[in-house]
Short mmCIF file of C-alpha atoms and ligand atoms in Angstrom, two decimals:
data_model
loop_
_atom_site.label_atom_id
_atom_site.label_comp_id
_atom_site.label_asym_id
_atom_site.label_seq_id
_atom_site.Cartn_x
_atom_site.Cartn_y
_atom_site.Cartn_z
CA UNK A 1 0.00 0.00 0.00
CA UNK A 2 1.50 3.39 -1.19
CA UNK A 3 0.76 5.68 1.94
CA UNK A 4 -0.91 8.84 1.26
CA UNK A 5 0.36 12.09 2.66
CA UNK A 6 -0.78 13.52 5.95
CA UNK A 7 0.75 16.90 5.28
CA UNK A 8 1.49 18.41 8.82
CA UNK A 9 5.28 20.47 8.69
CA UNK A 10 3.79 23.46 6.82
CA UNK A 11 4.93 27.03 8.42
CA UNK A 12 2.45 29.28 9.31
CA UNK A 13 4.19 31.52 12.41
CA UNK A 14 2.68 34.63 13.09
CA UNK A 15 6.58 36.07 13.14
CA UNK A 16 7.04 34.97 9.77
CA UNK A 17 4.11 36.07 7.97
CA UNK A 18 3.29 34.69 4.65
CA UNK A 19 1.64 37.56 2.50
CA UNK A 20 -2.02 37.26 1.56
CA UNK A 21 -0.49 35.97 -2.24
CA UNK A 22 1.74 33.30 -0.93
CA UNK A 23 -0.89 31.48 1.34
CA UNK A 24 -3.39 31.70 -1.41
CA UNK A 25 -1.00 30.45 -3.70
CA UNK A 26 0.34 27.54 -1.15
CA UNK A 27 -3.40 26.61 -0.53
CA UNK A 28 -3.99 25.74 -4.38
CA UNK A 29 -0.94 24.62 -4.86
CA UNK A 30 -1.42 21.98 -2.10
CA UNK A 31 -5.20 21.09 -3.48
CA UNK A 32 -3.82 20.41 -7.02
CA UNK A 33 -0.66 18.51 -5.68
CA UNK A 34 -3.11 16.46 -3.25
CA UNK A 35 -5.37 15.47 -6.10
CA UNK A 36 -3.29 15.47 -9.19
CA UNK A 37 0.22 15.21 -7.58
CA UNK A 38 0.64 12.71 -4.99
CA UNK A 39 -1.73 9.92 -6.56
CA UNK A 40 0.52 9.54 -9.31
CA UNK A 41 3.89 10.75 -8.67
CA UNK A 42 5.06 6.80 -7.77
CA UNK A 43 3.70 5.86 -11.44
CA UNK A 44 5.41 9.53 -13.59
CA UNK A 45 8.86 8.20 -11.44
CA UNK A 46 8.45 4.29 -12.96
CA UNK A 47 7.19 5.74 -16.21
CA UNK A 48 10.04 8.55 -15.89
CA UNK A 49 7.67 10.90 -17.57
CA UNK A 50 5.39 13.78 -16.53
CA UNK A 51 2.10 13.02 -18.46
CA UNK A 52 1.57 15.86 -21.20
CA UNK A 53 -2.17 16.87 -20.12
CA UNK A 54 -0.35 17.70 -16.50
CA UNK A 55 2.20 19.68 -17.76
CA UNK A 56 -0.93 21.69 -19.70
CA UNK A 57 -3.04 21.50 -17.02
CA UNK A 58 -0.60 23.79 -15.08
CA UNK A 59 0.00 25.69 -17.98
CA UNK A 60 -3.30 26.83 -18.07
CA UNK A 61 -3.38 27.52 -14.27
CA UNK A 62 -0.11 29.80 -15.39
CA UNK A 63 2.38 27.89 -12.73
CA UNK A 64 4.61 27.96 -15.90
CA UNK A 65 4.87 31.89 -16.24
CA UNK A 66 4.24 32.40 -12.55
CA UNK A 67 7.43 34.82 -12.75
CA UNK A 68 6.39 36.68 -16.26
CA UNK A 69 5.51 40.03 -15.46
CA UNK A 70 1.66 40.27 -15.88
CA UNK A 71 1.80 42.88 -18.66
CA UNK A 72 3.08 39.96 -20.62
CA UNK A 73 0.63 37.59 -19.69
CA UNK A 74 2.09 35.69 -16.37
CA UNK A 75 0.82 35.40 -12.64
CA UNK A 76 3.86 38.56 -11.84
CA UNK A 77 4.11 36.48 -8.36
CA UNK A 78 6.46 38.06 -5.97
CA UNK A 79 9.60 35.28 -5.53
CA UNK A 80 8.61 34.50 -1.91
CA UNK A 81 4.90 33.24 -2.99
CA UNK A 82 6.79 31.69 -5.96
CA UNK A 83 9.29 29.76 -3.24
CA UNK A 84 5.98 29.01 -1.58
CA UNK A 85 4.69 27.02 -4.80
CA UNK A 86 7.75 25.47 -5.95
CA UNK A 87 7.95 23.88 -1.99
CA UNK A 88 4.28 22.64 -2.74
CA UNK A 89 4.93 21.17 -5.80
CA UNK A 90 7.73 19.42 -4.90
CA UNK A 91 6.39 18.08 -1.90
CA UNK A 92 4.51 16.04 -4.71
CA UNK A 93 6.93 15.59 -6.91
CA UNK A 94 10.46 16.37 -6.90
CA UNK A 95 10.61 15.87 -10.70
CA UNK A 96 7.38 18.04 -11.55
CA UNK A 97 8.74 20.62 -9.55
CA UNK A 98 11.82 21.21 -10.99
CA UNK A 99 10.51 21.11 -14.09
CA UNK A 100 8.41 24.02 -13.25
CA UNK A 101 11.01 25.05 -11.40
CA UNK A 102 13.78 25.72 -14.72
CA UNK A 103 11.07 27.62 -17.02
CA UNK A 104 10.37 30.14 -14.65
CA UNK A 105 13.67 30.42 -12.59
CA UNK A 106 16.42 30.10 -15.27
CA UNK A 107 14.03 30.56 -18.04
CA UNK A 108 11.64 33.26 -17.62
CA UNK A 109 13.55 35.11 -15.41
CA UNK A 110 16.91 35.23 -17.94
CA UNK A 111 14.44 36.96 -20.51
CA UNK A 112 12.64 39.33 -18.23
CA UNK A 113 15.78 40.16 -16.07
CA UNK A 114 18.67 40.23 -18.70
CA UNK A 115 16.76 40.88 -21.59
CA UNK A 116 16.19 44.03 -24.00
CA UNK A 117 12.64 44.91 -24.39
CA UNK A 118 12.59 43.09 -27.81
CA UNK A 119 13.48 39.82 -26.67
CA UNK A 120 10.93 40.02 -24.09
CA UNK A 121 7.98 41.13 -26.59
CA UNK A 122 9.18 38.40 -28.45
CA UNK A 123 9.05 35.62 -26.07
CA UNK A 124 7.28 36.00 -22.63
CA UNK A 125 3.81 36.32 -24.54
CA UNK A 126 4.77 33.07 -25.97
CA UNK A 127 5.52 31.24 -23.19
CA UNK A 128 2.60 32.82 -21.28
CA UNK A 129 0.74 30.94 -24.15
CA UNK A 130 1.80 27.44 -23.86
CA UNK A 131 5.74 27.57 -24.63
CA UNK A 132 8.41 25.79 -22.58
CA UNK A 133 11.87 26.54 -22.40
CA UNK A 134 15.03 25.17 -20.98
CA UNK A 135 18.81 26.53 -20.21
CA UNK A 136 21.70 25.54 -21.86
CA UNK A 137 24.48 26.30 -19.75
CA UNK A 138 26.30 22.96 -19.07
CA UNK A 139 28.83 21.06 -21.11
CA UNK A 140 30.29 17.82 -21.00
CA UNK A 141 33.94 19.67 -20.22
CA UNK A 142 32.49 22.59 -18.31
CA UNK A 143 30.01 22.23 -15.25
CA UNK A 144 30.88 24.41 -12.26
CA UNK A 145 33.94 26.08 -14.20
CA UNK A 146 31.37 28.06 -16.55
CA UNK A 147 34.06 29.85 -18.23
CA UNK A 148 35.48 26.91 -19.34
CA UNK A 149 32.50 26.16 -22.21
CA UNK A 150 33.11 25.45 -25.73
CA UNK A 151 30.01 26.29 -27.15
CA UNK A 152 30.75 29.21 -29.95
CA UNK A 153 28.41 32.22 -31.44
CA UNK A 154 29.81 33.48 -34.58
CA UNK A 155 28.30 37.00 -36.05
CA UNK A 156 27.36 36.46 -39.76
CA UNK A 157 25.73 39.84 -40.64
CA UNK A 158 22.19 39.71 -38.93
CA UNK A 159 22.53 36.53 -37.34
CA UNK A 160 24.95 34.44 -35.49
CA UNK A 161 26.27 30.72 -36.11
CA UNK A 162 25.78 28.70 -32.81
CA UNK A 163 28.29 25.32 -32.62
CA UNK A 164 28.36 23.01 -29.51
CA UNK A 165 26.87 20.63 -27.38
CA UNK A 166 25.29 21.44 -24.40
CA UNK A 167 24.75 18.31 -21.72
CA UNK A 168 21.89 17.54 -19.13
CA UNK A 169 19.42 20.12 -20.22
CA UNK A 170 16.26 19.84 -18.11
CA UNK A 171 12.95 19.94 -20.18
CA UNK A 172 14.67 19.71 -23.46
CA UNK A 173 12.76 17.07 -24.87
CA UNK A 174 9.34 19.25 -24.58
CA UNK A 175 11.17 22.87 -25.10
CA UNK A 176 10.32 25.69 -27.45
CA UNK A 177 13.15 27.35 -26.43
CA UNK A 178 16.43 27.47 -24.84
CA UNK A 179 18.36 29.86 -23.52
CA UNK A 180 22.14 28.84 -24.98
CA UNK A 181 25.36 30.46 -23.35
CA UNK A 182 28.03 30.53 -25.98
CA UNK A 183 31.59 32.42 -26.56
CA UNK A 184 31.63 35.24 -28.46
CA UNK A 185 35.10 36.05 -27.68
CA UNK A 186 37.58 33.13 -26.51
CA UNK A 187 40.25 36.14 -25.62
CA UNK A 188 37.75 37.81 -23.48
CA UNK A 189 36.96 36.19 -20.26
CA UNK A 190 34.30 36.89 -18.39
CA UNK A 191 33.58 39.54 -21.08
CA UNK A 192 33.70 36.76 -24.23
CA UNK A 193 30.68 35.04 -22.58
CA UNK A 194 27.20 36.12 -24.71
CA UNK A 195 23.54 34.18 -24.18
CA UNK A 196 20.82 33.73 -26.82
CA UNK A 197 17.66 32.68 -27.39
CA UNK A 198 17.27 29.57 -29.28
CA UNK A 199 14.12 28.06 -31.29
CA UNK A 200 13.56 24.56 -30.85
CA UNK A 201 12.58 24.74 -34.78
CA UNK A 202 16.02 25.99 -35.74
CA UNK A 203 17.60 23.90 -38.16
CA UNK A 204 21.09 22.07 -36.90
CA UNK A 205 19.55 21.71 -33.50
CA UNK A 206 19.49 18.12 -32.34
CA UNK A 207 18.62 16.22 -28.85
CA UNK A 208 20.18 13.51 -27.28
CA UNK A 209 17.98 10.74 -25.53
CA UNK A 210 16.73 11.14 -22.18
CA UNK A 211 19.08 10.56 -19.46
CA UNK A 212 18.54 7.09 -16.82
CA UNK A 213 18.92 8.98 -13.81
CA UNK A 214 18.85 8.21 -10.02
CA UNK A 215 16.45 10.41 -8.65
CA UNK A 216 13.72 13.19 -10.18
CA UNK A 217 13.20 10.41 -12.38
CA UNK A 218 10.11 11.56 -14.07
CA UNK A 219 11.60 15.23 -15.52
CA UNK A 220 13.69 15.40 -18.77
CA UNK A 221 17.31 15.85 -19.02
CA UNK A 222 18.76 15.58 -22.31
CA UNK A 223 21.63 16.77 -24.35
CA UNK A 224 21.18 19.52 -26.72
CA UNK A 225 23.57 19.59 -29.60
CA UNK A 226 23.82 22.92 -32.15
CA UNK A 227 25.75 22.40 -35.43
CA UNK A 228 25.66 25.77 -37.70
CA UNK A 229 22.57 26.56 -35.90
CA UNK A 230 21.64 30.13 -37.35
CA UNK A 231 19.88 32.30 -34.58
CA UNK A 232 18.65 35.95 -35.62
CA UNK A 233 20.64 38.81 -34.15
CA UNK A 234 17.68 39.78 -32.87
CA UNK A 235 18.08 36.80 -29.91
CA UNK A 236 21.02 37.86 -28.04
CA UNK A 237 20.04 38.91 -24.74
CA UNK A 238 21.64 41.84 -23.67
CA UNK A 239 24.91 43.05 -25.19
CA UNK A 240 27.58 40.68 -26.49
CA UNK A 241 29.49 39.74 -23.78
CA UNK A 242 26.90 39.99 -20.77
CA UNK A 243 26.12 36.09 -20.91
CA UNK A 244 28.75 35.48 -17.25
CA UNK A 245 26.67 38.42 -15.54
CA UNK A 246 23.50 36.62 -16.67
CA UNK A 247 24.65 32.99 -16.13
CA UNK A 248 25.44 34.16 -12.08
CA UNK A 249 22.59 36.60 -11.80
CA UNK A 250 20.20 34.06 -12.81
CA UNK A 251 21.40 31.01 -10.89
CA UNK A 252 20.77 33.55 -7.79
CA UNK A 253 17.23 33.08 -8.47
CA UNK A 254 17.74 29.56 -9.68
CA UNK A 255 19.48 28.75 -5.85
CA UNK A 256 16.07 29.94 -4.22
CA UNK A 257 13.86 27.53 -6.59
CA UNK A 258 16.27 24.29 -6.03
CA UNK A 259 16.05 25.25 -2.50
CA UNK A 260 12.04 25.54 -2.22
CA UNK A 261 12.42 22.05 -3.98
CA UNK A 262 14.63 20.47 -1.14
CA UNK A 263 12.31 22.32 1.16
CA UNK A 264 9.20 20.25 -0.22
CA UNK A 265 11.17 17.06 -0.13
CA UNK A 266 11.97 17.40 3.14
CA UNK A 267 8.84 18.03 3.96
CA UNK A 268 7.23 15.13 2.02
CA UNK A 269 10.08 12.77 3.77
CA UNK A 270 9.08 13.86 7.47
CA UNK A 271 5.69 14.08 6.86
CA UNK A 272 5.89 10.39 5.84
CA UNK A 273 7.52 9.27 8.72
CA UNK A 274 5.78 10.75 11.75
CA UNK A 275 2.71 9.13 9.55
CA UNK A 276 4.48 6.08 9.49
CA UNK A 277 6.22 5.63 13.02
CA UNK A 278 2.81 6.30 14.21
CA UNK A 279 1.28 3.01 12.24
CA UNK A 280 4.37 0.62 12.94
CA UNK A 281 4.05 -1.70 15.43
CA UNK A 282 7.22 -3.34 17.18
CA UNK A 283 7.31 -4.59 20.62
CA UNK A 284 3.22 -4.30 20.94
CA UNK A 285 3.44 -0.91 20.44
CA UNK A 286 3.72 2.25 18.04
CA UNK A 287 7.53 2.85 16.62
CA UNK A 288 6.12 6.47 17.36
CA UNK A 289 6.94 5.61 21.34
CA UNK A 290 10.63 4.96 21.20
CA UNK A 291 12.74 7.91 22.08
CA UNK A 292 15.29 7.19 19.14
CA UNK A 293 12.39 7.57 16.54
CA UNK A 294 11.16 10.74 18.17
CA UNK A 295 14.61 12.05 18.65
CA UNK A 296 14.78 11.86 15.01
CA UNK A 297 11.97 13.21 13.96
CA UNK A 298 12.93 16.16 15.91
CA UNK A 299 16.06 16.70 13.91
CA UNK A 300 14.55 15.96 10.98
CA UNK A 301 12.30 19.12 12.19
CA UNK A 302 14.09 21.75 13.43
CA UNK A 303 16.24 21.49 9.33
CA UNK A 304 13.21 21.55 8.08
CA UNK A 305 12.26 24.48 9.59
CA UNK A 306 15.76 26.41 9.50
CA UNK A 307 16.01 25.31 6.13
CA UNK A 308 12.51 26.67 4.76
CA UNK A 309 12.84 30.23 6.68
CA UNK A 310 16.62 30.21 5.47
CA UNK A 311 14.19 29.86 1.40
CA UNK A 312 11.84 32.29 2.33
CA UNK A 313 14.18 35.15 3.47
CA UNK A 314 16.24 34.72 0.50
CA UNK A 315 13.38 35.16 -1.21
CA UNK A 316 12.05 37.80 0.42
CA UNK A 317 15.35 39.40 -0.11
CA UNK A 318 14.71 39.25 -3.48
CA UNK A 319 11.48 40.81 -3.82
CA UNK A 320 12.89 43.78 -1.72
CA UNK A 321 15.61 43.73 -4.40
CA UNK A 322 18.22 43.85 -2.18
CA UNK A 323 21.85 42.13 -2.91
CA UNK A 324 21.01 38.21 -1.91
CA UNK A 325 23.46 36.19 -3.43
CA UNK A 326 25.20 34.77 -0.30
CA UNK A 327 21.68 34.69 0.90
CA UNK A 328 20.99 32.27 -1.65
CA UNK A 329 23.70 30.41 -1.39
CA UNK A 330 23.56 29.79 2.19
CA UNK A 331 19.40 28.55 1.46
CA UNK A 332 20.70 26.61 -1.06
CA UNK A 333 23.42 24.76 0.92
CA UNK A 334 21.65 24.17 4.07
CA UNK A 335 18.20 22.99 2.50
CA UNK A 336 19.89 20.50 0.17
CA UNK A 337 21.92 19.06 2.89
CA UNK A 338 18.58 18.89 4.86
CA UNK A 339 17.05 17.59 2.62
CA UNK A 340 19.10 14.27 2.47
CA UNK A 341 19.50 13.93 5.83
CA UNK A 342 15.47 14.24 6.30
CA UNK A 343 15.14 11.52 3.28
CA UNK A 344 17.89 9.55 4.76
CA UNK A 345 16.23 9.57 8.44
CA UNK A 346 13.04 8.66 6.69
CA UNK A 347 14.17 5.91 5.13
CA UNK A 348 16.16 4.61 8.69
CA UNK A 349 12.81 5.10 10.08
CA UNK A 350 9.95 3.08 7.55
CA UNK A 351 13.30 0.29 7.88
CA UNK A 352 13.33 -2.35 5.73
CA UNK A 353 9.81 -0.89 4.17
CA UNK A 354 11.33 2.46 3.16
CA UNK A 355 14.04 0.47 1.12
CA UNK A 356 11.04 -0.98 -1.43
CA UNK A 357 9.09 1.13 -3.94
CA UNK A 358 6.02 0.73 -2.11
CA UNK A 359 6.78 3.43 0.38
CA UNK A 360 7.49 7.06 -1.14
CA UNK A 361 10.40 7.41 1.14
CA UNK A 362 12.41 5.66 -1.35
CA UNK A 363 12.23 8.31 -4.13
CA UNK A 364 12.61 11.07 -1.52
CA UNK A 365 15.62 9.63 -0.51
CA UNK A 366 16.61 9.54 -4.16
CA UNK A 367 15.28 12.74 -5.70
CA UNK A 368 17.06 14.79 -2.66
CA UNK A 369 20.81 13.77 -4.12
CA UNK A 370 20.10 15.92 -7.10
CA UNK A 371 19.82 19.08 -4.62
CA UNK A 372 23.10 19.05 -3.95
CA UNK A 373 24.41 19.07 -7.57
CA UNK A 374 22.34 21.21 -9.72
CA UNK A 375 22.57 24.93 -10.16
CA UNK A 376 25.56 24.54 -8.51
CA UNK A 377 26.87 22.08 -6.37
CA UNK A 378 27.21 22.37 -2.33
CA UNK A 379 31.14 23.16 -3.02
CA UNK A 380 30.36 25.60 -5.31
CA UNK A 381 27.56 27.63 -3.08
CA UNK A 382 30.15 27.55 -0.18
CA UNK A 383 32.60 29.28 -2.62
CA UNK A 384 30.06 31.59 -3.09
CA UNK A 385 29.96 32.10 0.08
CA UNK A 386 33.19 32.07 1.93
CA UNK A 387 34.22 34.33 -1.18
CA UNK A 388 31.41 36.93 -0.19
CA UNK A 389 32.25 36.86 3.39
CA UNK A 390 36.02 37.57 2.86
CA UNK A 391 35.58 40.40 0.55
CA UNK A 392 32.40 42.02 2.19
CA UNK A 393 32.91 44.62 4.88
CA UNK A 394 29.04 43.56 6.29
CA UNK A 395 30.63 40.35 6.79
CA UNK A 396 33.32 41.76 9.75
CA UNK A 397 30.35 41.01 12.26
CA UNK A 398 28.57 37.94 12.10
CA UNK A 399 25.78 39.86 14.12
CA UNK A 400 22.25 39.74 12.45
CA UNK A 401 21.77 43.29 10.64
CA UNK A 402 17.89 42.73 9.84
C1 FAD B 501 19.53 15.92 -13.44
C2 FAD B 501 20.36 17.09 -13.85
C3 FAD B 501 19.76 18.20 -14.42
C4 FAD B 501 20.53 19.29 -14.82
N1 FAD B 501 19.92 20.35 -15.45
C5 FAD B 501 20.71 21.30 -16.02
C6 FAD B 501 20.12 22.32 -16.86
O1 FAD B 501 18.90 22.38 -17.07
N2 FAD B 501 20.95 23.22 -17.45
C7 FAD B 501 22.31 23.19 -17.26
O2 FAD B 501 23.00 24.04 -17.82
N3 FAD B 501 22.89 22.24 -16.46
C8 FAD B 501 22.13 21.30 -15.85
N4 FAD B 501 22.70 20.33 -15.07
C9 FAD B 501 24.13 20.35 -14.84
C10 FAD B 501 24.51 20.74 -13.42
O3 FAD B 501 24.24 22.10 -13.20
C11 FAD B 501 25.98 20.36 -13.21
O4 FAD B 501 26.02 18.95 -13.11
C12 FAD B 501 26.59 21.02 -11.98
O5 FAD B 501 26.73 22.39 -12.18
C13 FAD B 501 27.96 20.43 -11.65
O6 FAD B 501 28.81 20.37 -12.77
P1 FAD B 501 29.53 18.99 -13.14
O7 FAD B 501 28.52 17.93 -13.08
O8 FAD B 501 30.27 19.19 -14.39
O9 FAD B 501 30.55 18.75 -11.94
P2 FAD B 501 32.03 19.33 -11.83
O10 FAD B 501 32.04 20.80 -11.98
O11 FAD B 501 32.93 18.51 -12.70
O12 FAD B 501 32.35 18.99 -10.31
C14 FAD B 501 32.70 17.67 -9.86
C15 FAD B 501 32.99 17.79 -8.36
O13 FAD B 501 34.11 18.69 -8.13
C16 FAD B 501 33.69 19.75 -7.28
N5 FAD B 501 34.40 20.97 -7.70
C17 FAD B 501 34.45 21.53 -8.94
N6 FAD B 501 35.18 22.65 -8.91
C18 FAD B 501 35.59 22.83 -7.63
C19 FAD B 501 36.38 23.81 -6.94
N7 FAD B 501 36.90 24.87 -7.58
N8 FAD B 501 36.59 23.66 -5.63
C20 FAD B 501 36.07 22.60 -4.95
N9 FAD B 501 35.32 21.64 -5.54
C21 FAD B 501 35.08 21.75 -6.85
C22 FAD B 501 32.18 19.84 -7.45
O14 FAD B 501 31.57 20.49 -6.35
C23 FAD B 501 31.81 18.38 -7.57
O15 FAD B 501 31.76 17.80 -6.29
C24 FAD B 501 21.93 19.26 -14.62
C25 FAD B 501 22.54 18.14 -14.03
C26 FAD B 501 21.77 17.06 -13.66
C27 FAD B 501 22.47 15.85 -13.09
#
């Protein structure tokens, strides 16, 4: 029997108020993910597929433009209600989530935030209508060493020439588009970096096949490969040479979403087990009774919680538009790392049970490893970090400063 989710580790502290948007946005959120989500999340992980009508389903209820201003046809959520979403989401569905997750954080927010005001006529309206899109930053030689990409943009006249391979490119398969980071200048540095948006119809643009992976089984991560792909001048987003400043400034925002995500796993792995310790019976009574189970689920807790108000300040950061890239980092870090040792925990706690599929402990456990990886790995974020702290006079007192 797959257990259903009692969902009981939600937030609602009067000294960290949710605005009016985020808990109307959390409480649909939560009804779709308890009717559409959790029933079949066990079956889109063994399929490794989110079914299409799902995908258009939330679509239509605009959770894939939820960060598109609403001038351009998008929900124009604030990032904290956003956070709030992405948590629920993933709660559900680690895989769903993140898949949501990449059009709006990398996606959407690339466009509208690094963008000229043609680029974003263009596209947002189009996405805002039904169109996906996916970012193309990794490489099979370049992952957290960004600079290090091989991908080049050539200008021919109007339009460049696009050659490379790009690897592990969530939503590929279904994309419209694709934001592609490319050099423009292999002298240049930081400077020869430039990013572009690509059609999915353009001709010389090829996928790979979907990748086996451990955990988020059910989203798609493919390879995208460009050979004399010709994208209109038009595309480039920004100036030539802005594509590092948008690659970091986006992953900011990118840190927040992956976070929410670990947040809902987390959440979905504890919720699971206090369920669960409170059904198992050993020694003629509940599991629930023994001090090393509650001891546990008191850990498993308190990260929980650190790690979820660590999201939503971050967030909140955001939306004030204040700096919050150490912010982010630091969210990022600590609710990844919570969110494997809650999905590890869970798993020690359903035992033997929470080692089969029948349990959804098991794809917690799993879908957590990716939060440590993607959009920068735990090293990286605590480069970030230590890096901000060492050259940032705020950071000569570790004393609280709001
Ligand atoms: C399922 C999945 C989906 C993904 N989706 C996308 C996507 O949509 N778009 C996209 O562009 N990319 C995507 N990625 C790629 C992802 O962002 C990279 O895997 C990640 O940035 C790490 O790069 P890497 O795998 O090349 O590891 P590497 O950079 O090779 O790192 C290997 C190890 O070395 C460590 N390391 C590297 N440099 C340092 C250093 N200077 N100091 C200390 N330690 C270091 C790393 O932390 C890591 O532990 C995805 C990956 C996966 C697995």
């Amino acid at each position: 029997m797959v257990l259903t989710q009692a969902v009981e580790t939600r937030t609602d502290s009067a000294l960290f108020e949710l605005s009016e948007e985020a808990r109307d946005m959390r409480e649909a959120t939560r009804e779709f993910a308890e009717k559409r989500i959790f029933p079949n999340a066990e079956e889109w992980d063994a399929k490794s597929e989110i079914p299409e009508e799902i995908i258009r389903e939330l679509q239509e209820l605009g959770y894939f433009s939820m960060l598109t201003p609403e001038e351009y046809g998008g929900l124009g959520l604030s990032m904290l209600a956003y956070a709030v979403v992405i948590e629920e989401l993933s709660a559900g569905s680690a895989g769903l989530g993140i898949t949501v997750s990449v059009n709006n954080s990398l996606v959407i927010e690339a466009i509208n935030l690094f963008s000229g005001d043609e680029v974003k006529k263009k596209y947002l309206p189009k996405i805002s209508e039904g169109w996906i899109g996916a970012y193309c930053l990794s490489e099979p030689g370049a992952g957290t060493d960004i600079l290090s990409i091989s991908t080049t943009a050539v200008r021919e006249g109007d339009h460049y020439v696009l050659n490379g391979s790009k690897l592990w490119v969530t939503n590929a398969g279904f994309s419209d588009l694709f934001i592609v980071f490319a050099k423009t200048d292999k002298e240049a540095g930081r400077k020869g970096m430039s990013a572009f948006v690509v059609e999915r119809k353009s001709e010389g643009l090829t996928l790979g096949k979907p990748e086996n992976k451990l955990g988020i089984r059910c989203s798609d991560t493919r390879e995208v490969n460009f050979v004399d792909v010709k994208v209109p001048g038009e595309n480039l987003m920004g100036a030539e040479g802005d594509g590092f400043k948008t690659a970091v400034g986006i992953l900011n925002g990118g840190r927040i979403g992956v976070g929410a995500q670990a947040v809902g796993i987390g959440m979905a792995a504890l919720d699971a087990s206090i369920k669960y310790s409170k059904e198992r019976r050993q020694f003629n009574q509940p599991i629930a009774n023994f001090q090393a189970i509650q001891f546990k689920l008191a850990q498993m807790a308190t990260r929980l919680e650190a790690a979820r108000l660590m999201v939503y300040r971050a967030a909140a950061l955001k939306d004030q538009g204040v700096a919050h890239h150490r912010e982010a980092s630091m969210a990022k870090l600590f609710a990844s790392q919570a969110a494997n040792y809650i999905a590890n925990e869970g798993v020690q706690i359903h035992g033997g049970y929470g080692y089969i599929k029948e349990y959804a402990v098991e794809r917690y456990f799993r879908d957590a490893r990716i939060t440590e990886i993607y959009e920068g790995t735990s090293e990286a974020q605590q480069m970030v970090i230590s890096r901000d702290l060492l050259k940032d006079r705020r950071a000569e007192s570790s004393r609280a400063d709001n």
